mmCIF file of C-alpha atoms in Angstrom:
data_model
loop_
_atom_site.group_PDB
_atom_site.id
_atom_site.type_symbol
_atom_site.label_atom_id
_atom_site.label_comp_id
_atom_site.label_asym_id
_atom_site.label_seq_id
_atom_site.Cartn_x
_atom_site.Cartn_y
_atom_site.Cartn_z
ATOM 1 C CA UNK Y 718 -3.539 -14.849 134.727
ATOM 2 C CA UNK Y 719 -1.991 -15.802 131.286
ATOM 3 C CA UNK Y 720 0.491 -18.903 131.722
ATOM 4 C CA UNK Y 721 3.858 -18.549 130.113
ATOM 5 C CA UNK Y 722 4.829 -20.361 126.851
ATOM 6 C CA UNK Y 723 7.572 -21.744 128.873
ATOM 7 C CA UNK Y 724 8.865 -22.315 132.319
ATOM 8 C CA UNK Y 725 12.392 -21.026 131.760
ATOM 9 C CA UNK Y 726 13.580 -17.807 133.467
ATOM 10 C CA UNK Y 727 12.794 -14.873 131.047
ATOM 11 C CA UNK Y 728 15.675 -13.276 132.292
ATOM 12 C CA UNK Y 729 19.286 -14.308 133.257
ATOM 13 C CA UNK Y 730 21.916 -11.304 133.800
ATOM 14 C CA UNK Y 731 24.797 -12.128 131.288
ATOM 15 C CA UNK Y 732 27.026 -9.337 133.308
ATOM 16 C CA UNK Y 733 27.487 -7.519 129.858
ATOM 17 C CA UNK Y 734 26.998 -4.030 131.287
ATOM 18 C CA UNK Y 735 24.656 -3.282 128.290
ATOM 19 C CA UNK Y 736 22.089 -1.732 130.885
ATOM 20 C CA UNK Y 737 24.834 0.623 132.260
ATOM 21 C CA UNK Y 738 25.306 2.381 129.047
ATOM 22 C CA UNK Y 739 22.011 4.585 129.127
ATOM 23 C CA UNK Y 740 22.481 8.156 130.225
ATOM 24 C CA UNK Y 741 20.962 9.293 133.475
ATOM 25 C CA UNK Y 742 18.163 7.732 135.506
ATOM 26 C CA UNK Y 743 20.093 6.454 138.560
ATOM 27 C CA UNK Y 744 18.812 8.385 141.536
ATOM 28 C CA UNK Y 745 20.088 6.731 144.496
ATOM 29 C CA UNK Y 746 18.561 7.138 147.814
ATOM 30 C CA UNK Y 747 20.021 8.714 150.949
ATOM 31 C CA UNK Y 748 20.538 5.417 152.513
ATOM 32 C CA UNK Y 749 22.255 3.979 149.227
ATOM 33 C CA UNK Y 750 24.238 7.071 149.181
ATOM 34 C CA UNK Y 751 25.660 6.258 152.432
ATOM 35 C CA UNK Y 752 26.259 2.563 151.597
ATOM 36 C CA UNK Y 753 27.991 3.170 148.343
ATOM 37 C CA UNK Y 754 30.155 5.987 150.064
ATOM 38 C CA UNK Y 755 31.045 3.549 152.690
ATOM 39 C CA UNK Y 756 31.721 0.710 150.266
ATOM 40 C CA UNK Y 757 34.175 3.154 148.465
ATOM 41 C CA UNK Y 758 35.780 4.107 151.750
ATOM 42 C CA UNK Y 759 34.980 7.916 151.378
ATOM 43 C CA UNK Y 760 32.907 10.440 153.197
ATOM 44 C CA UNK Y 761 29.260 11.004 151.864
ATOM 45 C CA UNK Y 762 30.259 14.524 150.769
ATOM 46 C CA UNK Y 763 33.114 13.362 148.928
ATOM 47 C CA UNK Y 764 30.970 10.714 147.310
ATOM 48 C CA UNK Y 765 28.499 13.448 146.281
ATOM 49 C CA UNK Y 766 31.014 15.810 144.913
ATOM 50 C CA UNK Y 767 32.753 13.209 142.742
ATOM 51 C CA UNK Y 768 29.968 10.785 141.701
ATOM 52 C CA UNK Y 769 26.648 12.653 141.876
ATOM 53 C CA UNK Y 770 25.097 15.549 140.031
ATOM 54 C CA UNK Y 771 21.950 17.681 140.871
ATOM 55 C CA UNK Y 772 19.252 17.280 138.375
ATOM 56 C CA UNK Y 773 15.655 18.181 138.301
ATOM 57 C CA UNK Y 774 14.367 15.288 140.098
ATOM 58 C CA UNK Y 775 17.138 14.993 142.542
ATOM 59 C CA UNK Y 776 20.858 13.728 142.768
ATOM 60 C CA UNK Y 777 21.796 11.311 139.998
ATOM 61 C CA UNK Y 778 24.781 9.335 139.303
ATOM 62 C CA UNK Y 779 27.219 10.988 136.821
ATOM 63 C CA UNK Y 780 27.807 9.655 133.520
ATOM 64 C CA UNK Y 781 31.114 9.208 131.715
ATOM 65 C CA UNK Y 782 32.139 11.663 128.993
ATOM 66 C CA UNK Y 783 31.546 9.140 126.313
ATOM 67 C CA UNK Y 784 28.215 8.064 127.975
ATOM 68 C CA UNK Y 785 27.132 5.418 130.522
ATOM 69 C CA UNK Y 786 27.193 4.885 134.165
ATOM 70 C CA UNK Y 787 30.551 6.378 135.725
ATOM 71 C CA UNK Y 788 30.869 3.062 137.845
ATOM 72 C CA UNK Y 789 30.905 1.005 134.431
ATOM 73 C CA UNK Y 790 34.305 -0.050 134.011
ATOM 74 C CA UNK Y 791 34.740 -2.289 130.881
ATOM 75 C CA UNK Y 792 31.274 -3.672 131.239
ATOM 76 C CA UNK Y 793 31.592 -4.296 134.970
ATOM 77 C CA UNK Y 794 30.048 -2.457 137.669
ATOM 78 C CA UNK Y 795 32.519 -1.025 140.326
ATOM 79 C CA UNK Y 796 30.006 -0.930 143.004
ATOM 80 C CA UNK Y 797 28.109 -4.150 142.086
ATOM 81 C CA UNK Y 798 27.518 -5.462 145.913
ATOM 82 C CA UNK Y 799 26.136 -2.097 146.715
ATOM 83 C CA UNK Y 800 24.477 -0.912 143.562
ATOM 84 C CA UNK Y 801 21.381 1.131 143.701
ATOM 85 C CA UNK Y 802 17.911 -0.706 143.717
ATOM 86 C CA UNK Y 803 16.975 0.538 140.379
ATOM 87 C CA UNK Y 804 20.074 -1.403 139.045
ATOM 88 C CA UNK Y 805 19.459 -4.511 141.077
ATOM 89 C CA UNK Y 806 15.891 -4.391 139.932
ATOM 90 C CA UNK Y 807 16.886 -4.433 136.166
ATOM 91 C CA UNK Y 808 14.927 -5.363 133.903
ATOM 92 C CA UNK Y 809 11.796 -5.389 136.252
ATOM 93 C CA UNK Y 810 11.269 -1.570 135.918
ATOM 94 C CA UNK Y 811 8.088 0.140 135.844
ATOM 95 C CA UNK Y 812 8.395 1.387 132.071
ATOM 96 C CA UNK Y 813 9.338 -2.213 131.132
ATOM 97 C CA UNK Y 814 6.593 -3.776 133.061
ATOM 98 C CA UNK Y 815 3.741 -1.113 131.776
ATOM 99 C CA UNK Y 816 4.530 -0.971 128.263
ATOM 100 C CA UNK Y 817 4.977 -3.555 125.846
ATOM 101 C CA UNK Y 818 7.078 -1.426 123.301
ATOM 102 C CA UNK Y 819 9.461 -0.827 126.203
ATOM 103 C CA UNK Y 820 9.916 -4.576 126.981
ATOM 104 C CA UNK Y 821 10.637 -5.043 123.221
ATOM 105 C CA UNK Y 822 13.200 -2.271 123.255
ATOM 106 C CA UNK Y 823 14.805 -3.560 126.300
ATOM 107 C CA UNK Y 824 14.932 -7.264 124.926
ATOM 108 C CA UNK Y 825 16.368 -5.999 121.639
ATOM 109 C CA UNK Y 826 19.458 -4.756 123.490
ATOM 110 C CA UNK Y 827 19.834 -6.982 126.561
ATOM 111 C CA UNK Y 828 21.355 -10.394 125.994
ATOM 112 C CA UNK Y 829 19.969 -11.568 129.238
ATOM 113 C CA UNK Y 830 16.238 -11.954 128.086
ATOM 114 C CA UNK Y 831 15.371 -15.225 126.884
ATOM 115 C CA UNK Y 832 14.894 -14.620 123.278
ATOM 116 C CA UNK Y 833 11.530 -16.421 123.192
ATOM 117 C CA UNK Y 834 10.054 -14.442 125.998
ATOM 118 C CA UNK Y 835 6.818 -12.730 125.238
ATOM 119 C CA UNK Y 836 5.814 -9.593 127.099
ATOM 120 C CA UNK Y 837 3.145 -11.835 128.808
ATOM 121 C CA UNK Y 838 5.772 -14.209 129.708
ATOM 122 C CA UNK Y 839 7.665 -11.616 131.296
ATOM 123 C CA UNK Y 840 4.772 -10.153 133.306
ATOM 124 C CA UNK Y 841 3.874 -13.646 134.385
ATOM 125 C CA UNK Y 842 7.313 -14.467 135.483
ATOM 126 C CA UNK Y 843 7.505 -11.115 137.627
ATOM 127 C CA UNK Y 844 4.158 -11.679 139.307
ATOM 128 C CA UNK Y 845 5.227 -15.269 140.225
ATOM 129 C CA UNK Y 846 8.896 -14.914 141.167
ATOM 130 C CA UNK Y 847 9.644 -11.221 141.905
ATOM 131 C CA UNK Y 848 6.853 -9.479 143.631
#
C-alpha cells in the first residue's frame, strides 16, 4: 500500500454545494425515497410526482431548470439530514476512485479536496478511513 505524502484528511466538505450542480445521476433507493418523503412531510406518491423523474436507469432526482439538484437552494441541501447515499459518499464515488482523471476533474472544481492531495493519497485515505 502506498503511504500518503501527508497525513491530513484528503477531503473536508466546505458546504459549498458545488457537488450539487451536476445534472442527473442521483437515483435514490426505495428506502431513501420513503425517508426523504417522510422528512418532507409528504406521501411517497407526492414526493415522486414532485421531485423525481423516470430515466432509463430508474427514478432520479429532478434538476432545476437552470441545472443542478432540485434540493440545492443557494448552495445548501434542503434534505441534508436524509440525503441519498450517493450524496453522503461524495467524493468517494466509484468513478473517482477508479479513474485518476475523474479524481483530477473533481479536485479541480471541489474546494473540499486538500490541494496537495495526490490520487494515491486519495485512494490510501479511502482504504484506511472509509471502507
